[in-house]
Short mmCIF file of C-alpha atoms in Angstrom, two decimals:
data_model
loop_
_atom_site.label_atom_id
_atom_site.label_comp_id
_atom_site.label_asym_id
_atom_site.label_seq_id
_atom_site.Cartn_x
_atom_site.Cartn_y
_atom_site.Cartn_z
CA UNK A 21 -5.64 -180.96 67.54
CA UNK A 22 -2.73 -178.77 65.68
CA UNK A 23 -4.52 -179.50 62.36
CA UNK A 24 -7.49 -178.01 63.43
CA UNK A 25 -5.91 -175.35 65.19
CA UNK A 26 -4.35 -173.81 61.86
CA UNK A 27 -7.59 -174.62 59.95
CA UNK A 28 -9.05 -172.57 62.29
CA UNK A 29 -6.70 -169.74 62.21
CA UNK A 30 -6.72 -170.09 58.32
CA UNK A 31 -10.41 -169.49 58.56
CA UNK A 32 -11.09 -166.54 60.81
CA UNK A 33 -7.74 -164.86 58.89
CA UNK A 34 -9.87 -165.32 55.11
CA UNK A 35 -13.16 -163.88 56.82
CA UNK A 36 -10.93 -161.37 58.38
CA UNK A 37 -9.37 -160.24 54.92
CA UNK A 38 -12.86 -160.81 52.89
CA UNK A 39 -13.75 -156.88 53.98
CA UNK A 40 -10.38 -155.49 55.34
CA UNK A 41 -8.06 -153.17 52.97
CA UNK A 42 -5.08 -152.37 53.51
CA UNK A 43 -3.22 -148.86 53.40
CA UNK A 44 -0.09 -148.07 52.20
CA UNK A 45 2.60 -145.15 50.86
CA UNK A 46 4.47 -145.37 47.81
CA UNK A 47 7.01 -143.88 47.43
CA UNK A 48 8.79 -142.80 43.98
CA UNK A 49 11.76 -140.84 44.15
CA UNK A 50 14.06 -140.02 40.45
CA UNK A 51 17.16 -137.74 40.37
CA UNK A 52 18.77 -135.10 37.64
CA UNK A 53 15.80 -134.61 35.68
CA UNK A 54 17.56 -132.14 32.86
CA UNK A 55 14.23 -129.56 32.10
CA UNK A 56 15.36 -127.17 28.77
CA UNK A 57 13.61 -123.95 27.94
CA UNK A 58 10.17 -124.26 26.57
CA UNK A 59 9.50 -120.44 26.76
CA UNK A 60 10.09 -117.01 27.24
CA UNK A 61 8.39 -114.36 29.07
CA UNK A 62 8.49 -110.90 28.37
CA UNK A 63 6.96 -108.94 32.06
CA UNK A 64 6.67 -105.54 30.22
CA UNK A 65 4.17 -106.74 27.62
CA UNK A 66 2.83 -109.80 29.66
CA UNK A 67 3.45 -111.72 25.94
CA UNK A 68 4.71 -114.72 26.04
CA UNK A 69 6.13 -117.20 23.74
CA UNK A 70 6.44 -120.92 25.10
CA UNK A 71 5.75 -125.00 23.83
CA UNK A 72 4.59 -127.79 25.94
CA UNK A 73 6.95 -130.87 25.77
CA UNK A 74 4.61 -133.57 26.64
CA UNK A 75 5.73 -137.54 27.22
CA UNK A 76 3.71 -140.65 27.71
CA UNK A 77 4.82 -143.09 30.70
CA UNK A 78 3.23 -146.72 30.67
CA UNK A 79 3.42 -148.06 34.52
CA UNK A 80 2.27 -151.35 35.79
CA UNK A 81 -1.93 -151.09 36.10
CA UNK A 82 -2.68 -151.14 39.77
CA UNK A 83 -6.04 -151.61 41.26
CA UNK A 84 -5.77 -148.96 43.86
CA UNK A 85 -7.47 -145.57 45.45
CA UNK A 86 -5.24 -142.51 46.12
CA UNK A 87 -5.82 -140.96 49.26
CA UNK A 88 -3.32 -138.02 49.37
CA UNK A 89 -0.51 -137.38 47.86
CA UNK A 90 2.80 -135.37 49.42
CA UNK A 91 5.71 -133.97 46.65
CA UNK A 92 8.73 -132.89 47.60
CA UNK A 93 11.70 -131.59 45.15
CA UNK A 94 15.17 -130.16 44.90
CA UNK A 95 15.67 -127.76 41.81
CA UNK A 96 18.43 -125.42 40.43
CA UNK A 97 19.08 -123.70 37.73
CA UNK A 98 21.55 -120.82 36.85
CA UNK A 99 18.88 -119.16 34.54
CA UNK A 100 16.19 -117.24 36.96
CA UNK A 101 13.14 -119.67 35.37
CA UNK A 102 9.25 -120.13 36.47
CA UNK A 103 8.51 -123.88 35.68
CA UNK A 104 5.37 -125.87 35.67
CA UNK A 105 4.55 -129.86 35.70
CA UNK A 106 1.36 -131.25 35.15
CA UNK A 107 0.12 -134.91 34.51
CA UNK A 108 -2.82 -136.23 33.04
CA UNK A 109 -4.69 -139.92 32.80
CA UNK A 110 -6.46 -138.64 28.93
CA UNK A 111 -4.78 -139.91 26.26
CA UNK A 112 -3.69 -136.65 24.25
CA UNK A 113 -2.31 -138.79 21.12
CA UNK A 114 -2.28 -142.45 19.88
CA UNK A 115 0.15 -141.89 17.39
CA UNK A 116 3.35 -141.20 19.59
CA UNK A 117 4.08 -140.95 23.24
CA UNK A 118 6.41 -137.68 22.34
CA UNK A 119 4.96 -134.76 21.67
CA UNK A 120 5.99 -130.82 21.34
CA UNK A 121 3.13 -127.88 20.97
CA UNK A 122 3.37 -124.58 20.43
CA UNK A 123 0.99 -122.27 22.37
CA UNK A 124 0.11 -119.62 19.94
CA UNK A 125 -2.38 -118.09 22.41
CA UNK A 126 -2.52 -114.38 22.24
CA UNK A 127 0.16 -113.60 19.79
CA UNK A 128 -3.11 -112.19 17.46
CA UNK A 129 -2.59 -109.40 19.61
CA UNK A 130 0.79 -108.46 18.51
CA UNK A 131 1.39 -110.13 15.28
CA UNK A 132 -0.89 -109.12 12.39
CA UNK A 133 -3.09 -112.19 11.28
CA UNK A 134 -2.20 -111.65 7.47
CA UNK A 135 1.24 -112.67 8.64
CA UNK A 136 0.78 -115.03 11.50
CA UNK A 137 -1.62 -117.09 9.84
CA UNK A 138 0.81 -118.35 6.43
CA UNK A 139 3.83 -118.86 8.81
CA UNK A 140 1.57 -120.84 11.20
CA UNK A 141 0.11 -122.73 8.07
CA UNK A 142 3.96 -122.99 6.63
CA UNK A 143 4.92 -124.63 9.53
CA UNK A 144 2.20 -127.14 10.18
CA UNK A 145 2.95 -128.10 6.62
CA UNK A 146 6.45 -129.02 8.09
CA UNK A 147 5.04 -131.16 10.77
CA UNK A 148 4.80 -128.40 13.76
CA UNK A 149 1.98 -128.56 16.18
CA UNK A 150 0.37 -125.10 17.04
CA UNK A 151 -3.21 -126.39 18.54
CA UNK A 152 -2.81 -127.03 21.92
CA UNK A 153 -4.51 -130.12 23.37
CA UNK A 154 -7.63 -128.81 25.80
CA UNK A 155 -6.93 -131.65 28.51
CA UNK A 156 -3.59 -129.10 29.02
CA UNK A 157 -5.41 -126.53 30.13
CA UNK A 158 -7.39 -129.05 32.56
CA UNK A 159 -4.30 -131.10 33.92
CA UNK A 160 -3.63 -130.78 37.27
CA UNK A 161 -0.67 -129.41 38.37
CA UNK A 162 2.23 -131.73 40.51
CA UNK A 163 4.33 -128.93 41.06
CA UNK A 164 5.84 -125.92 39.93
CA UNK A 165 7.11 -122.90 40.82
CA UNK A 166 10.38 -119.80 40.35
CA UNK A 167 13.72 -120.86 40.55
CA UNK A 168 16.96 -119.05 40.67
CA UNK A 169 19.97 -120.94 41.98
CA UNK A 170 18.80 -123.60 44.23
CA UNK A 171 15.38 -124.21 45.90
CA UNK A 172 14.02 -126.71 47.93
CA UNK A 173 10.03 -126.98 48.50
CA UNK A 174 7.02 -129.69 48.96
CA UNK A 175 3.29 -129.85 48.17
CA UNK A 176 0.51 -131.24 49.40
CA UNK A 177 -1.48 -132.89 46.11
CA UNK A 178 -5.15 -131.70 45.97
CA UNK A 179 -8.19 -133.59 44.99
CA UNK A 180 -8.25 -133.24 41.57
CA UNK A 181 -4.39 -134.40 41.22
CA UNK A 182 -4.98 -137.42 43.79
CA UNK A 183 -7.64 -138.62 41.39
CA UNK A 184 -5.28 -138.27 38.15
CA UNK A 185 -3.23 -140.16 39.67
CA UNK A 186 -5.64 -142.60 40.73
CA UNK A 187 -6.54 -143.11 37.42
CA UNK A 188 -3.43 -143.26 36.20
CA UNK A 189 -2.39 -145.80 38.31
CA UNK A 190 -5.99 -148.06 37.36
CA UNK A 191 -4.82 -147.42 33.49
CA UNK A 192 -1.51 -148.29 33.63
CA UNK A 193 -0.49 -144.68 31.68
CA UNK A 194 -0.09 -140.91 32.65
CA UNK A 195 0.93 -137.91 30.43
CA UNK A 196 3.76 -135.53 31.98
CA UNK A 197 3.47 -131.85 30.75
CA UNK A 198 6.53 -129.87 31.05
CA UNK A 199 6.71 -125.83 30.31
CA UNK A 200 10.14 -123.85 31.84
CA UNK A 201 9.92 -120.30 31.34
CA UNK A 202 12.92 -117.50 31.21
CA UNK A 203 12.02 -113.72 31.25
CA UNK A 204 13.20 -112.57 28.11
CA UNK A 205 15.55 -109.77 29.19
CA UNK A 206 18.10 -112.28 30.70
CA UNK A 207 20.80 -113.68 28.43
CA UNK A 208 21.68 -117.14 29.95
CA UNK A 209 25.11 -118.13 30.87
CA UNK A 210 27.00 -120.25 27.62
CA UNK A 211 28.22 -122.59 30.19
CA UNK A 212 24.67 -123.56 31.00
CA UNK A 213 23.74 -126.84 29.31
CA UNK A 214 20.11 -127.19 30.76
CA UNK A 215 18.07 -123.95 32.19
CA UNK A 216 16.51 -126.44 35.22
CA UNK A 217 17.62 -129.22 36.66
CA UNK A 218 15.52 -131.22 39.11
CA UNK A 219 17.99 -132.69 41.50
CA UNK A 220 15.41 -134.72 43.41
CA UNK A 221 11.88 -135.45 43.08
CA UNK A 222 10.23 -137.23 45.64
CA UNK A 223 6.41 -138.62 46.04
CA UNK A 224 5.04 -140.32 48.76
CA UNK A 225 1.63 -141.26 47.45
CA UNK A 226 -1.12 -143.32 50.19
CA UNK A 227 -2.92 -145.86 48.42
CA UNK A 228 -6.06 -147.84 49.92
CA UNK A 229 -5.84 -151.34 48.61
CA UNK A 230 -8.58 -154.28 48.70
CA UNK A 231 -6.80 -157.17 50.53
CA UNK A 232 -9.54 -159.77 49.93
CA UNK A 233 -8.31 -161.20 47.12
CA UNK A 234 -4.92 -161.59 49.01
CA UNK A 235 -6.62 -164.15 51.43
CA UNK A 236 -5.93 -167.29 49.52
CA UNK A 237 -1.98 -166.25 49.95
CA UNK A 238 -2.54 -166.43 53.40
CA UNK A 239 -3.71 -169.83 52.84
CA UNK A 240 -0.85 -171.18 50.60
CA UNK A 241 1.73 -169.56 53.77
CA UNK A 242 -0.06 -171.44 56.40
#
């Protein structure tokens, strides 16, 4: 009568399971990110001189849907900066994971072209990047914002960043895109090894997850 008890509970807990999912939240947390200066901004003119670091991170593929998204962070810095971090699922190169770009974009306007153009073409020749990827311009944004001393602030992820991340997470590989900004009249402190420091980042990402093919576990534990 036991036996057939537990087959029975094995049974109704696989039919159960065949249509259930489960939810769940994530969370990722890292400390002491070191940002340096990728820019400068110069309020008078509105010109603005800045490069994109950008870094590839393989994760573990996960079969999952993103339902929201909450980011939370801790930042300092002793240099009055505007930051901004953005992450993508598109591959933006096969040929590293590590990649710097100058954004060029509206220096026409103060530069003459009969100049700009040979230093530009010098410097590709040297291995520079000046063309800016378009998926950078379409990344979502995780968070960003001013900092000057210490802040502390969260963010509620929208649609289009819960389904980067998504994605992301079904690939197995996301592209970070980091720009820190100074204004251009401010002469940094010597003492200052990194213009922004994230002391704490924190995600709590909810994830929907098909438990069906979980069921024969439940058999193996019973």
């Amino acid at each position: 009568m036991r036996k057939n008890l537990i087959f029975v509970l094995v049974a109704l807990v696989i039919v159960v399971l065949a249509g259930c999912v489960g939810i769940f939240t994530v969370k990722t947390e890292s400390n002491n990110i070191s940002l340096p200066l990728t820019g400068i901004q110069n309020y008078s003119t509105n010109l603005q001189f800045r490069f994109f670091i950008l870094k590839r991170m393989n994760m573990e593929e996960e079969s999952v849907s993103v339902i929201a998204s909450r980011w939370e962070y801790i930042a300092r810095s002793d240099t009055p900066v505007t930051f901004q971090i953005k992450i993508t699922d598109e591959n933006i190169t096969d040929s590293t994971d590590y990649l710097i770009v100058f954004d060029t974009t509206g220096l026409n306007n103060y530069i003459p072209s009969f100049i700009l153009q040979p230093f530009l073409s010098g410097m590709r020749a040297l291995g520079y990047k000046f063309d800016l990827p378009a998926v950078v311009n379409r990344a979502p944004v995780l968070i960003s914002g001013s900092v000057d001393g210490l802040v502390s602030s969260s963010v509620e992820g929208n649609s289009s960043l819960n389904a980067t991340l998504e994605r992301a997470l079904n690939k197995g590989q996301m592209w970070v895109i980091v720009s820190v900004q100074a204004r251009s009249n401010y002469f940094p402190p010597v003492s200052s090894p990194s213009y922004l420091t994230l002391e704490k980042l924190t995600g709590h990402i909810d994830v929907e997850v098909d438990m069906s093919p979980f069921s024969s576990l439940f058999y193996l534990t019973f």
